[in-house]
mmCIF file of C-alpha atoms in Angstrom:
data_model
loop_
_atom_site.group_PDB
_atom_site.id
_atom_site.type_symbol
_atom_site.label_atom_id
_atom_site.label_comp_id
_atom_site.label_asym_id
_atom_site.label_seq_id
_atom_site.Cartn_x
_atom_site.Cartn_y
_atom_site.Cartn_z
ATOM 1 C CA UNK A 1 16.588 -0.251 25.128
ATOM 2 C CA UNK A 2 14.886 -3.868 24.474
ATOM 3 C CA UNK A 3 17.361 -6.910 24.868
ATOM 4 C CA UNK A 4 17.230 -8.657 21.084
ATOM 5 C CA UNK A 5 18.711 -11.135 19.351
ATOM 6 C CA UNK A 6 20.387 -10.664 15.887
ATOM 7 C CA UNK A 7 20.774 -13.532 13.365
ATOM 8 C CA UNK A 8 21.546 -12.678 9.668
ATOM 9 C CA UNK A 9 19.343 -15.661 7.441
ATOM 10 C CA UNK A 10 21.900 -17.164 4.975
ATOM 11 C CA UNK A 11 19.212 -18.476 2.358
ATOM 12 C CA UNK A 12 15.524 -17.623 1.964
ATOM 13 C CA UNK A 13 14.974 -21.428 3.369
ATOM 14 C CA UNK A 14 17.337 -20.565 6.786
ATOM 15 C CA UNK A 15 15.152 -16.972 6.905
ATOM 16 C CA UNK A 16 12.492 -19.587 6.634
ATOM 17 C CA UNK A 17 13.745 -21.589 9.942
ATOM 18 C CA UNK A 18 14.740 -18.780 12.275
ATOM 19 C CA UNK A 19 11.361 -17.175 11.738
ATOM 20 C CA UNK A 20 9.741 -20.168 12.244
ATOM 21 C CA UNK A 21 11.631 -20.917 15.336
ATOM 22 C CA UNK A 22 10.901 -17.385 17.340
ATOM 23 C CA UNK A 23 7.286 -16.512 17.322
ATOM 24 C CA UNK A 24 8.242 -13.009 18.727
ATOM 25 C CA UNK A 25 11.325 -12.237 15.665
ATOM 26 C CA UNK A 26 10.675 -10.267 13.069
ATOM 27 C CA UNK A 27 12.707 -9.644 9.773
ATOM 28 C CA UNK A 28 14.628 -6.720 8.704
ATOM 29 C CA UNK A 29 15.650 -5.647 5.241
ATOM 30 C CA UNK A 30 15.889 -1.547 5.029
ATOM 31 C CA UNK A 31 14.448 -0.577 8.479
ATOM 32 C CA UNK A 32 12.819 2.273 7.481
ATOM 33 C CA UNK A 33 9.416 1.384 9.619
ATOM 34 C CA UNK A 34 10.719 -1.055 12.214
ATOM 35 C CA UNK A 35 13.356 0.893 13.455
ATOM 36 C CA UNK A 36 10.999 3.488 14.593
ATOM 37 C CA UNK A 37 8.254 1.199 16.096
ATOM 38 C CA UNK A 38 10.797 -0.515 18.068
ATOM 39 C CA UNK A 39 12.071 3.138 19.178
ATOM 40 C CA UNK A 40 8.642 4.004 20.498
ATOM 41 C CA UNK A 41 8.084 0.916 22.441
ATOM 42 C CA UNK A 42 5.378 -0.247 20.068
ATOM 43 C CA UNK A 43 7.285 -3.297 18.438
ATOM 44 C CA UNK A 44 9.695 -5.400 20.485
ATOM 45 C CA UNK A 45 10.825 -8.488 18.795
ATOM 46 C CA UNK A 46 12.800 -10.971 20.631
ATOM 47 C CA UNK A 47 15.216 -11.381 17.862
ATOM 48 C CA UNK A 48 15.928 -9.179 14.411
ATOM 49 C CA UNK A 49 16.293 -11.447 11.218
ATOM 50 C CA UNK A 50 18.412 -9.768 8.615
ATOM 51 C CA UNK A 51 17.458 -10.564 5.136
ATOM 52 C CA UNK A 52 18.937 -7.845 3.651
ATOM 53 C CA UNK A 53 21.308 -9.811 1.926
ATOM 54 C CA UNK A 54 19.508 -12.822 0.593
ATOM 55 C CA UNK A 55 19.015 -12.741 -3.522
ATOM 56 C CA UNK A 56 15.701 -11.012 -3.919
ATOM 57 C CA UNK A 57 16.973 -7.765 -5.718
ATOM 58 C CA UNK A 58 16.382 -8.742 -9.524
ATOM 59 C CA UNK A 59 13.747 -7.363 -11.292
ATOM 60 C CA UNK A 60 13.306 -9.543 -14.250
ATOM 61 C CA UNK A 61 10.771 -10.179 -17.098
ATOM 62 C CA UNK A 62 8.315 -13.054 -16.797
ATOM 63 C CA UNK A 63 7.707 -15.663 -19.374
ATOM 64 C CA UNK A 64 4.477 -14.191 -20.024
ATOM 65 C CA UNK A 65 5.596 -10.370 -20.330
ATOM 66 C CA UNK A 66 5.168 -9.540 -17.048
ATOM 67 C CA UNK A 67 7.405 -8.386 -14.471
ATOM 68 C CA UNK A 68 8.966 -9.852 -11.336
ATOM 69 C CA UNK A 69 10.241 -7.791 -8.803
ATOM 70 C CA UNK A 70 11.910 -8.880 -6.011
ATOM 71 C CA UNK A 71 11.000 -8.529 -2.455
ATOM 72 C CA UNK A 72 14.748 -6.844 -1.474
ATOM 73 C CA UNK A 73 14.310 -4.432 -4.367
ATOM 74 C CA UNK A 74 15.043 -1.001 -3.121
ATOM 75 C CA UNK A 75 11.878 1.435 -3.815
ATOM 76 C CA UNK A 76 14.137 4.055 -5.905
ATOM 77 C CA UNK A 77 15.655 1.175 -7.742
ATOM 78 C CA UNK A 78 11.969 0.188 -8.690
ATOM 79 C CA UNK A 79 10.767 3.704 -9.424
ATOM 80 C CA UNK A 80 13.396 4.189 -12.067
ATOM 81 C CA UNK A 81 13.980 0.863 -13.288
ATOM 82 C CA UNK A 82 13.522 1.415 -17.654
ATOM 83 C CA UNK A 83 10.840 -1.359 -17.637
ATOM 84 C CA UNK A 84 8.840 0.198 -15.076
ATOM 85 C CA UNK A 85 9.185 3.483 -16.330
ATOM 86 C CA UNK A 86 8.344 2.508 -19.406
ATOM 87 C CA UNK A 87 5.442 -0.172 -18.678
ATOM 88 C CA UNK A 88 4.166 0.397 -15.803
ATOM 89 C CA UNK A 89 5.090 4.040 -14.993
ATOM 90 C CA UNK A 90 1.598 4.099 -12.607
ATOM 91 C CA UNK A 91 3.693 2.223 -10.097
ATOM 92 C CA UNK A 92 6.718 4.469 -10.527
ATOM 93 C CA UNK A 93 4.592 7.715 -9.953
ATOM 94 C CA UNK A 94 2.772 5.910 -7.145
ATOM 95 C CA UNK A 95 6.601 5.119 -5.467
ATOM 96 C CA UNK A 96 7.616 8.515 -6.234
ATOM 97 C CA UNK A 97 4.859 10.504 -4.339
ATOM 98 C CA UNK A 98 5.588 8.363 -0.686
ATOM 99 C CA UNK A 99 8.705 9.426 1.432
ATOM 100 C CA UNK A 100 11.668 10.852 1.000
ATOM 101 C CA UNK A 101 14.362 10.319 -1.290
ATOM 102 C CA UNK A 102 16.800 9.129 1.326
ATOM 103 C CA UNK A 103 13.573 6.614 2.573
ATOM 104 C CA UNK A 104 13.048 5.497 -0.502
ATOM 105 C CA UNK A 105 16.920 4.290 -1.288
ATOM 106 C CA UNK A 106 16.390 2.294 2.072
ATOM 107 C CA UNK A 107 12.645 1.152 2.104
ATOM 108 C CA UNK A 108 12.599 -2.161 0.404
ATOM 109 C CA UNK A 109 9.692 -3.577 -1.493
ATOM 110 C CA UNK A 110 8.396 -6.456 0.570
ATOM 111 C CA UNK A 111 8.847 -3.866 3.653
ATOM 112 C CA UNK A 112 6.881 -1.603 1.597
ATOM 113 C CA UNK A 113 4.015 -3.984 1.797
ATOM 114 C CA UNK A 114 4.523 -4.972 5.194
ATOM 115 C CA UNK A 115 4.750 -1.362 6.423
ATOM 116 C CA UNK A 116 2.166 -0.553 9.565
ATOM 117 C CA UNK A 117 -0.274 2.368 10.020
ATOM 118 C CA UNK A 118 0.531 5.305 10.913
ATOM 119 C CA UNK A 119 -2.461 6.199 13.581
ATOM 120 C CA UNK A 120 -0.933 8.155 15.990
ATOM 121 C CA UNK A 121 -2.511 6.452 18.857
ATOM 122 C CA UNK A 122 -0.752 3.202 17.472
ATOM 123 C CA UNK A 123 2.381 5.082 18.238
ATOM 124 C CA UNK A 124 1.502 6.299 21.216
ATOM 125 C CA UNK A 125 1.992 3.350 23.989
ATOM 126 C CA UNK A 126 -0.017 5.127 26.623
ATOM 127 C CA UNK A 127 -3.262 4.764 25.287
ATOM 128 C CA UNK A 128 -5.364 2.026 24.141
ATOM 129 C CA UNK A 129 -4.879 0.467 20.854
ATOM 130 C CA UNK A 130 -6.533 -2.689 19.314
ATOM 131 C CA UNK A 131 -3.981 -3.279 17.109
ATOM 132 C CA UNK A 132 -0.743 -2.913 19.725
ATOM 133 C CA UNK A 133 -2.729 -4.256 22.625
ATOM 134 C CA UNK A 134 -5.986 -6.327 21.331
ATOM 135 C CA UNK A 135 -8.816 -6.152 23.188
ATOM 136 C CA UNK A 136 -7.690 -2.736 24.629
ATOM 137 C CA UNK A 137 -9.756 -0.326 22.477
ATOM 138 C CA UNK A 138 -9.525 1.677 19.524
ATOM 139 C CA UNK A 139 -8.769 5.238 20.736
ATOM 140 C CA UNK A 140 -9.542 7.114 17.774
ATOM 141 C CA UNK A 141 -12.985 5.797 17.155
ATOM 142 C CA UNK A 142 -13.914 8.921 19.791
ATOM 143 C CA UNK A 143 -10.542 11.019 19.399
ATOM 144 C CA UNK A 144 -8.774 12.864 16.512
ATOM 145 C CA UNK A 145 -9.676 10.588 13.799
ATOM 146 C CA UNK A 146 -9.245 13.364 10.871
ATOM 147 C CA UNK A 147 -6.816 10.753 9.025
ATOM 148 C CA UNK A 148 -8.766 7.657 9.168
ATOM 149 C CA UNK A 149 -11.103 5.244 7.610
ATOM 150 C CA UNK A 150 -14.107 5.753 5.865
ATOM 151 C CA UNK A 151 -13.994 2.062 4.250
ATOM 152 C CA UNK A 152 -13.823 -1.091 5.747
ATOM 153 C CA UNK A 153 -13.669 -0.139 8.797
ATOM 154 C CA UNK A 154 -14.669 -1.674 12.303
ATOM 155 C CA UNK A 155 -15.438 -0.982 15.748
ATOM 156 C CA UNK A 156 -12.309 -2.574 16.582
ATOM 157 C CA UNK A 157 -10.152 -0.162 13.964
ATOM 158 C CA UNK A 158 -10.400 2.558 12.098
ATOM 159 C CA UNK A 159 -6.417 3.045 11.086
ATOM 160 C CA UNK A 160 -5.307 2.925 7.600
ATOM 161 C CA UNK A 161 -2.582 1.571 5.952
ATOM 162 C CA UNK A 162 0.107 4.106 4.601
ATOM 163 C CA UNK A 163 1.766 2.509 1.757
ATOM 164 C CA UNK A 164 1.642 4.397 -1.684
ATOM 165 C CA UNK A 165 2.892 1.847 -4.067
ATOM 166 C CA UNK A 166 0.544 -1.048 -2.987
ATOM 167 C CA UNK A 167 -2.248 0.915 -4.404
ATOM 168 C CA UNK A 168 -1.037 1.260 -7.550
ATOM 169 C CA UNK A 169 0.266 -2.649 -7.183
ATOM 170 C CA UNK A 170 -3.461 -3.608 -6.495
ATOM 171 C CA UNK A 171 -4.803 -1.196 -9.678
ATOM 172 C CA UNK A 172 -2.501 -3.357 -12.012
ATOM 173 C CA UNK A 173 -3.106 -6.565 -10.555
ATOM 174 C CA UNK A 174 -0.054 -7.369 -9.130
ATOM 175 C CA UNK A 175 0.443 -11.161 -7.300
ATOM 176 C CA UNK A 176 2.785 -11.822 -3.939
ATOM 177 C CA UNK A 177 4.922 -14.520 -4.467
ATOM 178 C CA UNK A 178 5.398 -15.803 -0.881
ATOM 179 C CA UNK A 179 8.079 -18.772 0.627
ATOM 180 C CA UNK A 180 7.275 -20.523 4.066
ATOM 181 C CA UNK A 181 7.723 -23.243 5.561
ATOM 182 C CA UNK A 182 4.944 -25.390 3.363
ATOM 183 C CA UNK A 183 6.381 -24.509 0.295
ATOM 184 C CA UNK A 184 5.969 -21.695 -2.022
ATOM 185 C CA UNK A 185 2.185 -19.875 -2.825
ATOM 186 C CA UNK A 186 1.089 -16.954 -4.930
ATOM 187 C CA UNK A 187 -1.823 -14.571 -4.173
ATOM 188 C CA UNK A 188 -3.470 -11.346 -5.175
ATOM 189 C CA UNK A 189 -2.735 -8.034 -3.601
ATOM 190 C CA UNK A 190 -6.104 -7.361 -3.409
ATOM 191 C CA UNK A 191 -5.942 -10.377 -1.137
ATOM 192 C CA UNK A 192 -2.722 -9.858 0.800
ATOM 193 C CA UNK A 193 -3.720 -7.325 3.073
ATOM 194 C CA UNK A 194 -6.709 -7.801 5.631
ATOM 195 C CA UNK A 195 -9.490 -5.739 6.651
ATOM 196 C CA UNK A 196 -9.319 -4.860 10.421
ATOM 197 C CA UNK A 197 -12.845 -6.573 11.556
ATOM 198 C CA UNK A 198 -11.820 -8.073 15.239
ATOM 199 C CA UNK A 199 -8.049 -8.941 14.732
ATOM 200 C CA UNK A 200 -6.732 -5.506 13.799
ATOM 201 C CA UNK A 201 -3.232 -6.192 15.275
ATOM 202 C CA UNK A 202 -3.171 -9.020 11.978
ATOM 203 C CA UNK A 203 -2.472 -6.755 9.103
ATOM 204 C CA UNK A 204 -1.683 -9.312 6.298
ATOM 205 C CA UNK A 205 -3.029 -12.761 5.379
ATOM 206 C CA UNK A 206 0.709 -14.190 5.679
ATOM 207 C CA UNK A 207 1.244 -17.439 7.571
ATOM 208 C CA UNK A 208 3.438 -18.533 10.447
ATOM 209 C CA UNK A 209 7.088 -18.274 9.331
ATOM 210 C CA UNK A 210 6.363 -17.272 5.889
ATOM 211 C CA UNK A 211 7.965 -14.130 3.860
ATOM 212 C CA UNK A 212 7.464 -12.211 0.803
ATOM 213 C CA UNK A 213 9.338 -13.501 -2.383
ATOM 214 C CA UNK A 214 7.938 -11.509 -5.259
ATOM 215 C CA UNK A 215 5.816 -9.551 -6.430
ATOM 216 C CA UNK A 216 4.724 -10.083 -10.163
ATOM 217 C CA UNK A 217 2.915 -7.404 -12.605
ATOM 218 C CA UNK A 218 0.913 -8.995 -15.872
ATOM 219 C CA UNK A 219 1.885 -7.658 -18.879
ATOM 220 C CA UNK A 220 -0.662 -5.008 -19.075
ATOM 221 C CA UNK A 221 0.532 -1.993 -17.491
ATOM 222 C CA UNK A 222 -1.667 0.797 -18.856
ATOM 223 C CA UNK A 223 1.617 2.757 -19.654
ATOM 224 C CA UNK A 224 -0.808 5.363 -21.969
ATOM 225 C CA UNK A 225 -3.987 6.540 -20.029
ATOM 226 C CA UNK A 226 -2.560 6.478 -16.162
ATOM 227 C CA UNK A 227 -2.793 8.653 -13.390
ATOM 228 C CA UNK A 228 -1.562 8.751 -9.744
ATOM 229 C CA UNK A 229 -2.718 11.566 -7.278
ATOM 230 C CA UNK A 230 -2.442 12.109 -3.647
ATOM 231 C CA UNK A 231 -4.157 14.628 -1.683
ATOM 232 C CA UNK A 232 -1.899 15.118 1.309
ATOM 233 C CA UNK A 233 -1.486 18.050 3.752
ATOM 234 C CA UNK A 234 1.347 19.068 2.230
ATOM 235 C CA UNK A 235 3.519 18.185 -0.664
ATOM 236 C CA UNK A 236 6.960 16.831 0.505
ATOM 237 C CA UNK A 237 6.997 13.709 3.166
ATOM 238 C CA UNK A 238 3.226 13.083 4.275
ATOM 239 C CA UNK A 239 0.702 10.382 4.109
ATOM 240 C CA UNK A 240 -2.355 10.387 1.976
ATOM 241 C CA UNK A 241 -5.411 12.151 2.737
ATOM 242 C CA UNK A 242 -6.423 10.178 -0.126
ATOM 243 C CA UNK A 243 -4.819 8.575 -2.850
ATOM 244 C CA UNK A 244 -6.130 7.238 -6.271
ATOM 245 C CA UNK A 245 -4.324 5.229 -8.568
ATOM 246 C CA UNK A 246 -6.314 4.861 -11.881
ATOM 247 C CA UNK A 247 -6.010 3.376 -14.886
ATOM 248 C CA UNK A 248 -7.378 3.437 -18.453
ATOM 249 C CA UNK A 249 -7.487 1.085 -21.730
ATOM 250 C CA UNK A 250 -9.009 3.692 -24.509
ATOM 251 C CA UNK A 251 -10.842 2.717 -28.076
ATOM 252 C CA UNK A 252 -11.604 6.328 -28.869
ATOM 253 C CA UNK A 253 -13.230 7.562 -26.215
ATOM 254 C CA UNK A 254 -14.937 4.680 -25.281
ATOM 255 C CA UNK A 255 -13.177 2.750 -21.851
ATOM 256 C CA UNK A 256 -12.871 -0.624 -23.077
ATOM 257 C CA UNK A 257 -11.195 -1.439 -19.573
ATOM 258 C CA UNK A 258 -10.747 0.651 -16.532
ATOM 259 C CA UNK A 259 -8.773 0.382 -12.950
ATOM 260 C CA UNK A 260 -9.016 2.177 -9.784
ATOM 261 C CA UNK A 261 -7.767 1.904 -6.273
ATOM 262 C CA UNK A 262 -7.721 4.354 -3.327
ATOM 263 C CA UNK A 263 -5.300 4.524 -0.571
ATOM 264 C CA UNK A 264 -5.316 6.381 2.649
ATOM 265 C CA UNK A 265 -9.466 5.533 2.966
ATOM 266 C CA UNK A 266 -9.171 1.460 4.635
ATOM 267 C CA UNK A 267 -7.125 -0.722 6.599
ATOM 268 C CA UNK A 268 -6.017 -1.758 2.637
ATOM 269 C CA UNK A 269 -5.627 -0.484 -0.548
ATOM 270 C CA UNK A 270 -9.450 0.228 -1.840
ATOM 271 C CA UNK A 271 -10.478 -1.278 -5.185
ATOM 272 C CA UNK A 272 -14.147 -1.877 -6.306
ATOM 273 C CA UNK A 273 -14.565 -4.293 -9.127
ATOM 274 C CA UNK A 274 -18.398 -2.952 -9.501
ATOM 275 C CA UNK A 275 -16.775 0.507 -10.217
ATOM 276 C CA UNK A 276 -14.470 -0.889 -13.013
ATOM 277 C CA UNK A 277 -17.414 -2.346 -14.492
ATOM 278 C CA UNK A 278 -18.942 -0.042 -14.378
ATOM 279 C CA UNK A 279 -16.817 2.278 -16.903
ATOM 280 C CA UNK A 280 -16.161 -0.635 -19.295
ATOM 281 C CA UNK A 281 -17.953 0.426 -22.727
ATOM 282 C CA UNK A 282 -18.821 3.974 -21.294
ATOM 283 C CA UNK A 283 -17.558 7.533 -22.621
ATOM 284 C CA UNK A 284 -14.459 8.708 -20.608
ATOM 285 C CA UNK A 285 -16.968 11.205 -19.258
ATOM 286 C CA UNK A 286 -17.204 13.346 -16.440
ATOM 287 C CA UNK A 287 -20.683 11.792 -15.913
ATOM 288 C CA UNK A 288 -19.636 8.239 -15.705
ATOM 289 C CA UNK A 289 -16.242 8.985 -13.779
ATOM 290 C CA UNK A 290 -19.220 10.662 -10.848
ATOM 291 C CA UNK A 291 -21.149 7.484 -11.148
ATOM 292 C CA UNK A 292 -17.693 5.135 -10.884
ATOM 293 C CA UNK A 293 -16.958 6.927 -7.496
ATOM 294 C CA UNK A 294 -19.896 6.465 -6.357
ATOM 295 C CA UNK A 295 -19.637 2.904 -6.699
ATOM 296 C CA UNK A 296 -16.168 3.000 -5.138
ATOM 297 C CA UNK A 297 -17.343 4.672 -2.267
ATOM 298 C CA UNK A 298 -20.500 3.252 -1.541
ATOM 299 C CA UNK A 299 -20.548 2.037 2.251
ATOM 300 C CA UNK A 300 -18.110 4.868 3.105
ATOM 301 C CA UNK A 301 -18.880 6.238 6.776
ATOM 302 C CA UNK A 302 -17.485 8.872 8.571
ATOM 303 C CA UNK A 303 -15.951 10.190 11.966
ATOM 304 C CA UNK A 304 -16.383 13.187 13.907
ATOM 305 C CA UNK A 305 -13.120 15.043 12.129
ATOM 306 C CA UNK A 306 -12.907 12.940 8.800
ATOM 307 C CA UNK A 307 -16.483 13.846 7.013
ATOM 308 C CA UNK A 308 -14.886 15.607 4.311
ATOM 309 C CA UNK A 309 -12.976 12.612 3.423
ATOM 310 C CA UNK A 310 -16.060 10.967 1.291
ATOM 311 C CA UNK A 311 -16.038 14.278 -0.739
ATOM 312 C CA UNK A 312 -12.455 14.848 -0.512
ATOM 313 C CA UNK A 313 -12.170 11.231 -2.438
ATOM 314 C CA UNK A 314 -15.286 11.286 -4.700
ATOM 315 C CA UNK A 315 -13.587 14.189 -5.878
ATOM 316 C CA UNK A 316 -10.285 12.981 -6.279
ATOM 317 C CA UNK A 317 -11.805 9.798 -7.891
ATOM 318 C CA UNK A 318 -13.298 11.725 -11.184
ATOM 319 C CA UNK A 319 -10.109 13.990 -11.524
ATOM 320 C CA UNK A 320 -7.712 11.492 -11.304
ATOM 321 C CA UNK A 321 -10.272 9.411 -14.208
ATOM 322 C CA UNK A 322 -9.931 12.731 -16.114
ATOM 323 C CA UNK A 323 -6.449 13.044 -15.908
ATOM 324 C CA UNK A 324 -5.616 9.322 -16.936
ATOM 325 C CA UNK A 325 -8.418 9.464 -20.290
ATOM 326 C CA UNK A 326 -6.703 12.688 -21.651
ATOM 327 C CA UNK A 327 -2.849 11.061 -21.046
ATOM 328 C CA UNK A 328 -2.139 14.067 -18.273
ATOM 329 C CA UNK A 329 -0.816 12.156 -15.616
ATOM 330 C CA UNK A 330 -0.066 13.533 -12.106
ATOM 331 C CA UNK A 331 1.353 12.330 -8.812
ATOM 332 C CA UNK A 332 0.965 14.988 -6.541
ATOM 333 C CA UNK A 333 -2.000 17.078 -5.750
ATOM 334 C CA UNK A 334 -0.722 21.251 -6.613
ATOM 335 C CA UNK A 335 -3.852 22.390 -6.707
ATOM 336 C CA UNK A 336 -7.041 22.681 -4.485
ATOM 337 C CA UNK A 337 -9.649 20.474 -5.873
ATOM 338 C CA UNK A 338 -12.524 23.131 -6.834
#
């Protein structure tokens, strides 16, 4: 057992301090990831900072028509909350389809976001790892790499990150409300999380001593013409394969807007604003769903056990399309993909 200190942050502003303070403390809402890194050896903070009780659990409507969610809101809380059910039921599929039930009650939303891969040779403290140990090597670049990237990747990295519900939070647009110790900023999901490059062991674009807030849906939530799937080696408790949240805005059967993101494919959730484009004013078509995935995919490369992944998602890409144009949503993958 590592020798910690516990403090329990009394405001966001005194969260704000101690983190600032300790370089090596982390914060510690539900547990449901950090608990087990520190258990393997792989994360060992010098002091925990519980925020579990600080006033980030409302979920609230914006002045706009949007949504605010706070960063302590429990992931089953979110997943059946009326309003997202009823707007933005993408995002409760997408929450639904990660974890366990009893996970889920305990995994909060900013931990959610902040959640690390799970590469096994991340987890494994006896061999080298650029993002544990930087400048020690990526094992799985020449090792069992079946679950890894095909986008984005580096020679530094090739892990990807785990979380369901950021790809559907990047698909609608979401924003990150974040508090530090220069004040309060807001930026796009699409922007929160980084691609590996050379500093793999940085997986977010948040500052020194600053924390997650928020997180804030527009108005639009594509509640009609939706679709979440995840292609997983089996149906209960695993990570993606690959996962594609997608999203559809309908006049006819012409795609007046469109929205896609993949998960378990990159270091971050995968979105391609050339793909989008690419269906606006098309036919919901098989044709143009092909020629959208392409788009998505283009630049993906493979590994010696992960080669199928490219087809495996190009694929998933035009059946999940299919699914959200003819209102047939579905969050988990029950049948082979022919």
């Amino acid at each position: 057992m590592n020798n910690f200190q516990y403090s329990r942050a009394t405001d966001i502003a005194d969260a704000i301090r101690l983190l600032t303070a300790d370089p090596g403390a982390k914060l510690i809402a539900g547990g449901t990831n950090l608990i087990d890194l520190m258990k393997e050896n792989v994360e060992r903070p010098s002091r925990l900072i519980d925020i579990s009780r600080l006033p980030l659990r409302d979920i609230e409507e914006t002045a706009d028509g949007g949504l605010r969610i706070g960063a302590l809101v429990p992931n089953s809380d979110l997943a059946y909350h009326p309003l997202v059910e009823q707007r933005y039921p993408l995002l409760s599929a997408a929450i639904l389809a990660g974890a366990s039930a009893q996970l889920r009650n305990m995994a909060s939303v900013g931990g959610n976001l902040m959640q690390r891969t799970r590469c096994a040779y991340f987890y494994d403290t006896a061999t080298p790892c650029n993002k544990r140990e930087p400048g020690s090597g990526c094992s799985a670049i020449d090792g069992l790499n079946r679950n890894h990237a095909i986008l984005g990747a580096s020679a530094s990295c090739i892990a990807t990150n785990p979380s369901d519900m950021s790809v559907a939070l990047v698909a609608l647009g979401a924003l990150v409300h974040i508090a530090g110790p220069s004040g309060q900023r807001t930026i796009a999901l699409t922007d929160f999380h980084r691609l590996p490059e050379d500093k793999p062991h940085i997986d977010t674009n948040l500052g020194t001593g600053e924390i997650i807030a928020a997180v804030e849906l527009p108005k639009h939530g594509f509640a009609r013409n939706y679709s979440y799937l995840k292609i997983r080696d089996r149906l209960s408790y695993a990570f993606a394969l690959v996962s594609v949240a997608a999203a559809l805005e309908l006049d006819g059967n012409a795609i007046s807007e469109a929205r896609l993101a993949l998960g378990g494919v990159a270091h971050k959730p995968w979105r391609s604003l050339e793909a989008e484009a690419a269906l606006r004013g098309r036919a919901a078509t098989p044709d143009h769903f092909s020629r959208a995935a392409d788009l998505l995919l283009l630049g993906a490369t493979a590994r010696a056990h992960n080669r199928f992944k490219i087809e495996l998602a190009r694929r998933a890409i035009v059946r999940t399309l299919i699914q959200a144009a003819s209102s047939t949503p579905q969050s988990q993958a029950h049948k082979k993909i022919a």
